[in-house]
Short mmCIF file of C-alpha atoms and ligand atoms in Angstrom, two decimals:
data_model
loop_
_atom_site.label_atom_id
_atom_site.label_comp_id
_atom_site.label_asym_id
_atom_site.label_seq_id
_atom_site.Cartn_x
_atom_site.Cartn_y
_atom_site.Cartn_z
CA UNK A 1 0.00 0.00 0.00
CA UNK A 2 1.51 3.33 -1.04
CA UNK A 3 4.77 1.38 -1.95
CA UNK A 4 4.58 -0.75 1.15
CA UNK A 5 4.10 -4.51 1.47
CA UNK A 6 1.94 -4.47 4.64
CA UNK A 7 -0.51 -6.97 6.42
CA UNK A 8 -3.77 -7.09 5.32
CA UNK A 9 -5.09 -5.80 8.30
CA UNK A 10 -3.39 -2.45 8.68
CA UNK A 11 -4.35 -2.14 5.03
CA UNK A 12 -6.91 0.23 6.25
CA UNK A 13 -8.68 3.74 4.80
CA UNK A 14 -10.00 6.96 6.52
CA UNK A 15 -13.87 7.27 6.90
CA UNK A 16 -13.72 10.60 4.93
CA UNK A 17 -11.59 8.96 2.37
CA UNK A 18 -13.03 10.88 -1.25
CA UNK A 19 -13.24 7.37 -3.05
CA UNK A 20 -15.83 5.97 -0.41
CA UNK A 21 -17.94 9.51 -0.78
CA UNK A 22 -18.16 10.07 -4.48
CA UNK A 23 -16.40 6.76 -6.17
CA UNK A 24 -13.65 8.39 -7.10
CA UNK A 25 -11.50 4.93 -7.29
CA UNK A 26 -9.98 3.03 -10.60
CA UNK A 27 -9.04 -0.29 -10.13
CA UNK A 28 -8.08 -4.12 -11.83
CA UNK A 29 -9.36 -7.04 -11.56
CA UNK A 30 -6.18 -9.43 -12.52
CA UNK A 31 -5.85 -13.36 -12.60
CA UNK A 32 -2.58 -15.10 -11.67
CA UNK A 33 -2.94 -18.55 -12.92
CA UNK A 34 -0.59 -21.87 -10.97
CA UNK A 35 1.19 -23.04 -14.24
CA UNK A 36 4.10 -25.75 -14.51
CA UNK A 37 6.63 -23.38 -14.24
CA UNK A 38 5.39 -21.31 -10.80
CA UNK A 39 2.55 -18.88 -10.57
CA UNK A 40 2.13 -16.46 -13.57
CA UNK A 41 -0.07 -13.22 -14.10
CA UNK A 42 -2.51 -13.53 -16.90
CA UNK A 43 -1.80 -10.51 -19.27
CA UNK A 44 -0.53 -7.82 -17.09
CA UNK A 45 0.59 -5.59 -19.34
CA UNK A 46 -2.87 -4.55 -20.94
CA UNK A 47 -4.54 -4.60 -17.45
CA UNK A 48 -1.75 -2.32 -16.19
CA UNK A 49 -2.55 -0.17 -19.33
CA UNK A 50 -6.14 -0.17 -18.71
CA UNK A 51 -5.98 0.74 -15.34
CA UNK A 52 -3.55 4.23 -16.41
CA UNK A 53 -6.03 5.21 -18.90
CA UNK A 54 -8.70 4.76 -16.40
CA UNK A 55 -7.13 7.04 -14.11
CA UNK A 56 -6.20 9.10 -16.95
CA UNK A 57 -10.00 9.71 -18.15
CA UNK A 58 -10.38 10.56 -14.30
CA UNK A 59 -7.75 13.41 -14.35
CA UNK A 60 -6.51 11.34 -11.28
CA UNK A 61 -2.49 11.82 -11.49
CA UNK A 62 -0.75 8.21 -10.54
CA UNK A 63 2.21 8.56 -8.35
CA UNK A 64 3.67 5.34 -9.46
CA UNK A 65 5.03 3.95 -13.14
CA UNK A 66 3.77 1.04 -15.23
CA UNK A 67 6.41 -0.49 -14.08
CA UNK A 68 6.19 -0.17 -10.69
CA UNK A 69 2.51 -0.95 -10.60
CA UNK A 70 3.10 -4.51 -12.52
CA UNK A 71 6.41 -5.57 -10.11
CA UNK A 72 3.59 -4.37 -7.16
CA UNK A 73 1.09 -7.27 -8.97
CA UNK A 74 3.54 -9.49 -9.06
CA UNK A 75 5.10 -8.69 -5.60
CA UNK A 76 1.93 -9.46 -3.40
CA UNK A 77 1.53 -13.20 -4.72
CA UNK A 78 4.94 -13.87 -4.38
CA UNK A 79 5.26 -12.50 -0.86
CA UNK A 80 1.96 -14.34 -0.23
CA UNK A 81 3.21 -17.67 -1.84
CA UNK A 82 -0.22 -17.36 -3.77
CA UNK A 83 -0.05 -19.97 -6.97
CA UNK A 84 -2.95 -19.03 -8.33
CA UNK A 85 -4.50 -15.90 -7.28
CA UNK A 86 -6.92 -12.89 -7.84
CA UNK A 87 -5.37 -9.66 -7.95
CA UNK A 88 -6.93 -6.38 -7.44
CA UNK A 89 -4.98 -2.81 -7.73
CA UNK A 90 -6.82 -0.13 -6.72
CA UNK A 91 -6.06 3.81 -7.16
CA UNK A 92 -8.26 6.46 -5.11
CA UNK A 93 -8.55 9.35 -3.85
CA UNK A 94 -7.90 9.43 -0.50
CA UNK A 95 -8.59 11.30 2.95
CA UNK A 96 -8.96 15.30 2.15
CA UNK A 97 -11.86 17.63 2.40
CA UNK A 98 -15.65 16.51 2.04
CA UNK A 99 -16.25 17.84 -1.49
CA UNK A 100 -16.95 16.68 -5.02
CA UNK A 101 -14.12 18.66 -6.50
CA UNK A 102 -11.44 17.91 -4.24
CA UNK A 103 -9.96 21.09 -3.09
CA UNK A 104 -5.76 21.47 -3.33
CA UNK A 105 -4.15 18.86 -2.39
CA UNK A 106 -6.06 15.53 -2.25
CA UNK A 107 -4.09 12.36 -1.70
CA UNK A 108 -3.77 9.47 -4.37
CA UNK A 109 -4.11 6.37 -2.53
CA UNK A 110 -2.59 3.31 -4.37
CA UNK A 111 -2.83 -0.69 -3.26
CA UNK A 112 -2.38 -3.71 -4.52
CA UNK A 113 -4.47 -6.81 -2.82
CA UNK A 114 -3.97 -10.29 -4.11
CA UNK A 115 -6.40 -13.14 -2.59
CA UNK A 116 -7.29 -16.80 -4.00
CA UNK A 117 -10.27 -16.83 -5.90
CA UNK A 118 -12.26 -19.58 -7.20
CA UNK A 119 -15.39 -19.87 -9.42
CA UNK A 120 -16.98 -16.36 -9.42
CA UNK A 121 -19.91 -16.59 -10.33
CA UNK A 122 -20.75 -20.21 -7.69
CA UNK A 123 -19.58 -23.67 -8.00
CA UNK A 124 -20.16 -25.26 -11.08
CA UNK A 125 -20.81 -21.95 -13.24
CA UNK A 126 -17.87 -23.10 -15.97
CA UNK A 127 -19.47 -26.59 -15.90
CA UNK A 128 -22.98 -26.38 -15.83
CA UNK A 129 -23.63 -22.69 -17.13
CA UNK A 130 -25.48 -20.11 -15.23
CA UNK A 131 -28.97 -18.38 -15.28
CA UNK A 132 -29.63 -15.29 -16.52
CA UNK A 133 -32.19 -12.23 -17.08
CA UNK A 134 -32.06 -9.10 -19.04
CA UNK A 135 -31.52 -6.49 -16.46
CA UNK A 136 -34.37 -3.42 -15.76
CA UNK A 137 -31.28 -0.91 -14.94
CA UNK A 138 -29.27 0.05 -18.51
CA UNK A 139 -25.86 0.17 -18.86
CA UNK A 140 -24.04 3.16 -17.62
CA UNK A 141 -23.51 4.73 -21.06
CA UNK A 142 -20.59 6.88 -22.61
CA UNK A 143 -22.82 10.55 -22.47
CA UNK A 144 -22.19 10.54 -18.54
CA UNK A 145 -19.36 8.47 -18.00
CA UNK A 146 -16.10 7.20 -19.64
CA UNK A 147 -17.54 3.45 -19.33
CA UNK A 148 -13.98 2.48 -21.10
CA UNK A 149 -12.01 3.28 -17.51
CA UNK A 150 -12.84 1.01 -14.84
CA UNK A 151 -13.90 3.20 -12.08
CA UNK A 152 -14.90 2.38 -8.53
CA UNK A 153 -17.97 4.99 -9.50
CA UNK A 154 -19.45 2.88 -12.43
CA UNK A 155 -19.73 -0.13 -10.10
CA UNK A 156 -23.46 1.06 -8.55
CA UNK A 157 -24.66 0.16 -11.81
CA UNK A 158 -23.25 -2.90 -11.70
CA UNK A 159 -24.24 -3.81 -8.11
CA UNK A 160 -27.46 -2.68 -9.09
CA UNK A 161 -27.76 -5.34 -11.99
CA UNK A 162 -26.60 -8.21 -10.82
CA UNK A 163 -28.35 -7.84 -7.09
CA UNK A 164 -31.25 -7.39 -9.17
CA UNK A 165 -30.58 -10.68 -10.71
CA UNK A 166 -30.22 -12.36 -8.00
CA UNK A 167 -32.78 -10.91 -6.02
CA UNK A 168 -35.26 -12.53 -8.91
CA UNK A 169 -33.34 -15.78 -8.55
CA UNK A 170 -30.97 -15.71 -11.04
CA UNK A 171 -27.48 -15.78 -10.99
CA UNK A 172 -26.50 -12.82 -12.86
CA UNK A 173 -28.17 -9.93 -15.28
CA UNK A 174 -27.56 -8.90 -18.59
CA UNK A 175 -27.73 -4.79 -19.55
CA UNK A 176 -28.67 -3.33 -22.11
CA UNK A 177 -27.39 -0.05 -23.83
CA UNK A 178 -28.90 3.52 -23.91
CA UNK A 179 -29.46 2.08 -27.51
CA UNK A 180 -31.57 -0.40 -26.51
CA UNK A 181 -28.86 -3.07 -27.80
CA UNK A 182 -27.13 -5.94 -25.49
CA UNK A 183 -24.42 -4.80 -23.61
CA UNK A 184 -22.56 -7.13 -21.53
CA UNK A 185 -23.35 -8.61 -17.59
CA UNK A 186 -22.95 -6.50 -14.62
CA UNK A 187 -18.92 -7.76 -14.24
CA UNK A 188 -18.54 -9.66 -17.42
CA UNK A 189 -18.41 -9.55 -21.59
CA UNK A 190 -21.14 -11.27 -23.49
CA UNK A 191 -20.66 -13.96 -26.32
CA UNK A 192 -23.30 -15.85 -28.89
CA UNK A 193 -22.77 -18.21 -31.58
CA UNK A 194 -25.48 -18.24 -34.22
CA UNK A 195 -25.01 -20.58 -36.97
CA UNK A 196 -21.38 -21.18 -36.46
CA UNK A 197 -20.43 -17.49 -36.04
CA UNK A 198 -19.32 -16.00 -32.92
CA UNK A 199 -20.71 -12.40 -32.30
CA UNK A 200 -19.88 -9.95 -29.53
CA UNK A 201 -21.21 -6.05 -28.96
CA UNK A 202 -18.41 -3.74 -29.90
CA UNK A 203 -16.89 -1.03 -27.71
CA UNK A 204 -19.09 1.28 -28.71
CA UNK A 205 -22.14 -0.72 -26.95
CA UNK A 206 -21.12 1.26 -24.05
CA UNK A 207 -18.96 -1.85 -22.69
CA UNK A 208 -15.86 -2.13 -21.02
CA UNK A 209 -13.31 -3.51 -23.36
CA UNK A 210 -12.40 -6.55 -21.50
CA UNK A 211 -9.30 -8.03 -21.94
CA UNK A 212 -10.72 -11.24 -21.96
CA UNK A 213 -13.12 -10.56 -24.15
CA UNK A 214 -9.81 -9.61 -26.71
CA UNK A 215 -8.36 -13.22 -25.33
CA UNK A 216 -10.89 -15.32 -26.62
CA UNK A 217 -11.40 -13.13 -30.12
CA UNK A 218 -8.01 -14.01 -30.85
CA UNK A 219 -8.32 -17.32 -29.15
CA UNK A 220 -11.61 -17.98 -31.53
CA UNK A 221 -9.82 -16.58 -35.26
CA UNK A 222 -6.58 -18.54 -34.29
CA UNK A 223 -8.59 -20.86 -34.68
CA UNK A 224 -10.63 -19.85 -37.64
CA UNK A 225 -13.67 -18.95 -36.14
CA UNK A 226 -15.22 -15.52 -37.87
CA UNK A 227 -15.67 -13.06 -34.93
CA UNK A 228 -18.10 -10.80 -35.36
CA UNK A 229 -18.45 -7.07 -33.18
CA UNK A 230 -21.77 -5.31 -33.66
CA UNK A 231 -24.78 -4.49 -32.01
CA UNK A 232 -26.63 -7.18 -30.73
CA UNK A 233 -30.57 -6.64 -30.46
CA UNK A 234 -32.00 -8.95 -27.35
CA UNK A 235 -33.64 -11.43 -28.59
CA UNK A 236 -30.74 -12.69 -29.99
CA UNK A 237 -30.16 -13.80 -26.78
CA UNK A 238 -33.44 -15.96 -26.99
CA UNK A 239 -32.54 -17.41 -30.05
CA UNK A 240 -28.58 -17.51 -30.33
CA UNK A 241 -27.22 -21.16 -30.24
CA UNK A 242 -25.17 -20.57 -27.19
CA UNK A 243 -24.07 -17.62 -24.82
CA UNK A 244 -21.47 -17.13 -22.85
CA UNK A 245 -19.62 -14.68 -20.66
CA UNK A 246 -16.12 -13.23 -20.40
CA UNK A 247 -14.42 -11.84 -17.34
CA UNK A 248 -11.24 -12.33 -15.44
CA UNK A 249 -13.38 -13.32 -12.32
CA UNK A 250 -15.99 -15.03 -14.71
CA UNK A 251 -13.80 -16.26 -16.96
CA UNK A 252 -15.74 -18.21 -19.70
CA UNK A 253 -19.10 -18.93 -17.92
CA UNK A 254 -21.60 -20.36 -20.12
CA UNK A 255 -25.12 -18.96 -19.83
CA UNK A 256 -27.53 -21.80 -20.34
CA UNK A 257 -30.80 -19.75 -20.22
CA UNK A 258 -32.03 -16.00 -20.25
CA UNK A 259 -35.42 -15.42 -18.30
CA UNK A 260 -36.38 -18.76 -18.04
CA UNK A 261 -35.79 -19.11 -21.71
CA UNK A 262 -33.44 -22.10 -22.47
CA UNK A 263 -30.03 -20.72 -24.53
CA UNK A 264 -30.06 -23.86 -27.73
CA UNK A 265 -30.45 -27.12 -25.86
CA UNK A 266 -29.92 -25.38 -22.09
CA UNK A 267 -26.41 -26.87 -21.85
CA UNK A 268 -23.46 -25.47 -22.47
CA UNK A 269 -22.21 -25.80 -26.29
CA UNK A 270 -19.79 -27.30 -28.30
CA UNK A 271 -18.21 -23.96 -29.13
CA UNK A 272 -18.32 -22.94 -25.68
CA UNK A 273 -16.53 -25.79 -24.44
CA UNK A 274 -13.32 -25.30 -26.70
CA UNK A 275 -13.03 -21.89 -26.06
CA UNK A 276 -13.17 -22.35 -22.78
CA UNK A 277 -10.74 -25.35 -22.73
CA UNK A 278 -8.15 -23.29 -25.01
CA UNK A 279 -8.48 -20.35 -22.80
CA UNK A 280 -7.24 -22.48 -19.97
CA UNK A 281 -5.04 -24.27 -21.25
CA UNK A 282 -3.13 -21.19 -22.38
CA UNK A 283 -3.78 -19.34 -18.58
CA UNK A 284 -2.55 -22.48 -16.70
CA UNK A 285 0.66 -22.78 -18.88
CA UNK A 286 -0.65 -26.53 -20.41
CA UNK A 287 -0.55 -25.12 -24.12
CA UNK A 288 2.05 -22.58 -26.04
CA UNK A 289 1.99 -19.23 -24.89
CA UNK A 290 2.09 -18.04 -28.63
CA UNK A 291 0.35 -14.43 -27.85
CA UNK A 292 3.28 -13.96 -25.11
CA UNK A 293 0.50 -13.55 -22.44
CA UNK A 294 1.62 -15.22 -18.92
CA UNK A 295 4.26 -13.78 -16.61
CA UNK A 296 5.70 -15.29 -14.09
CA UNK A 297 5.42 -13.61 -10.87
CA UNK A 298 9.24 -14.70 -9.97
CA UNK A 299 12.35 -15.47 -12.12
CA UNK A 300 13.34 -18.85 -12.38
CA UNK A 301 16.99 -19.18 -10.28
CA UNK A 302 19.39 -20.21 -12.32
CA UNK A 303 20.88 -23.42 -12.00
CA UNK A 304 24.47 -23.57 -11.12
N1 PMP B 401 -17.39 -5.60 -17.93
C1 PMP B 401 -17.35 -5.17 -16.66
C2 PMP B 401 -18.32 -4.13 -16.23
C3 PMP B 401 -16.40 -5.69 -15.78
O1 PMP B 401 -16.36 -5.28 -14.51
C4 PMP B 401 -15.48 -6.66 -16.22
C5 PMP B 401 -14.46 -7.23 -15.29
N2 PMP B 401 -13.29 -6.47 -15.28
C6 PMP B 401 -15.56 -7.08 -17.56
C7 PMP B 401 -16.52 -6.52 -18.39
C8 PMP B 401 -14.58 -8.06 -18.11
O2 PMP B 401 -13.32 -7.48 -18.26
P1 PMP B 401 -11.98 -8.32 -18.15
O3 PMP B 401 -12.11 -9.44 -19.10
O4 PMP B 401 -10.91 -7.37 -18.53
O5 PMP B 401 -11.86 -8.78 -16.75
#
């Protein structure tokens, strides 16, 4: 915490802390995978990019470089002898005076929290598939907030969602756009195949731009698969032959039905599957890392 490795439990904030007032936090969500060769960070480098230009659309200045902010991610599962691991770097404003526009100096709290993780949306989510419903709240959209950054702030719509969902006994919601177009879950991308072709909103759906999502695009047209990015209407997600969503904590979740409406046969599909297989076979180190995407969290020693 502010260059520190500390215990957990002094890893503590001020009540009048800006962040916990107005949301004025930007943070990561980042998987460290247990591969053959140690534990290994699941590309760092764009979710240390994503998490600058988040701050960046926030005019929030970041005391610390790219650098230092990826040795930081790979520092606290190391330290914590973590093989596999979820971690979670967080940059916010910090204790200064109670007002929206922080006046003079207001301190830029930065941490980095790494914690094991397993299925995130329940047991037996990448297995089975999940429920889902098309959400009553929209999508935070692009006119009132840059929904590209990955603010603390943009998470009420996304609490709102998904305890939505699950208030309604489901396991997670699905948003739609100020367009009226599919967006993505309240954490998590959205896939569908329809007749062999594997669509996904674009950016411009007001989504994040999840870096899984970009995983299993490239992970689909290596091999061969035609990916398609365009608006998606909703029933689509009625009548696509299978659905799934991408997240770092979700991972690839298959979705096997959308307000009680089976997704294809209910179970989740052949195209599903292998994506989901290839994805972690690359993320646990079992298959080439062509894309150059894990890091290990420590060096190898050398032999002498
Ligand atoms: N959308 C939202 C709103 C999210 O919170 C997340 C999780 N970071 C995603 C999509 C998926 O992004 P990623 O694959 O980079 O984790």
């Amino acid at each position: 915490m502010n260059g520190k490795l500390i215990p957990w439990h002094e890893a503590t904030v001020h009540v009048l802390s800006h962040a916990l007032h107005y949301g004025s936090s930007v943070f990561e969500g980042i998987r460290a995978y247990d591969t053959p060769r140690g534990a290994a960070v699941f590309r760092l480098q764009p979710h240390i990019e994503r998490l600058l230009d988040s701050a960046k659309c926030y005019r929030m200045p970041v005391p610390y470089t790219f650098d230092q902010l990826s040795d930081a991610c790979k520092q606290v599962v190391a330290r914590n002898e973590l093989r596999g691991a979820y971690i979670r770097p967080l940059i916010f404003r910090g204790q200064g005076t109670v007002s929206v526009i922080p006046k003079g100096q207001s301190h830029i709290d930065v941490c980095v929290v790494a914690f094991e993780l397993g299925e995130y949306l329940g047991a037996g989510a990448l297995e089975n598939g999940i429920d889902c419903c098309v959400s009553s709240w929209h999508r935070v959209t692009s006119s009132s907030n840059p929904v590209l950054s990955k603010a603390g702030g943009h998470y009420t719509n996304a609490y709102l969602i998904g305890s939505e969902a699950r208030a309604n006994g489901f396991d997670e919601g699905i948003s739609i756009n100020s367009n009226g177009m599919v967006a993505e879950a309240a954490a998590a991308n959205l896939f569908m195949v329809r007749k062999g072709v594997l669509y996904t909103p674009p950016i411009a759906a007001s989504i994040l731009g999840g870096i899984t999502r970009d995983s299993v695009i490239r992970i689909a047209e290596d091999m061969g698969m035609t990916v398609v990015q365009e608006q998606l209407p909703r029933e689509l997600l009625y009548i696509c032959d299978e659905l799934f969503l991408t997240g770092t904590a979700a991972e690839i979740t298959p979705v096997r039905s959308v307000d009680r409406i089976p997704v294809g046969s209910g179970r989740p599909g052949p195209v599903t599957r292998t994506l989901q297989q290839a994805y972690f076979n690359i993320a646990r180190g079992l298959a080439t890392d062509h894309h150059g995407w894990l890091e290990l969290v420590e060096e190898p020693t050398a032999v002498t």
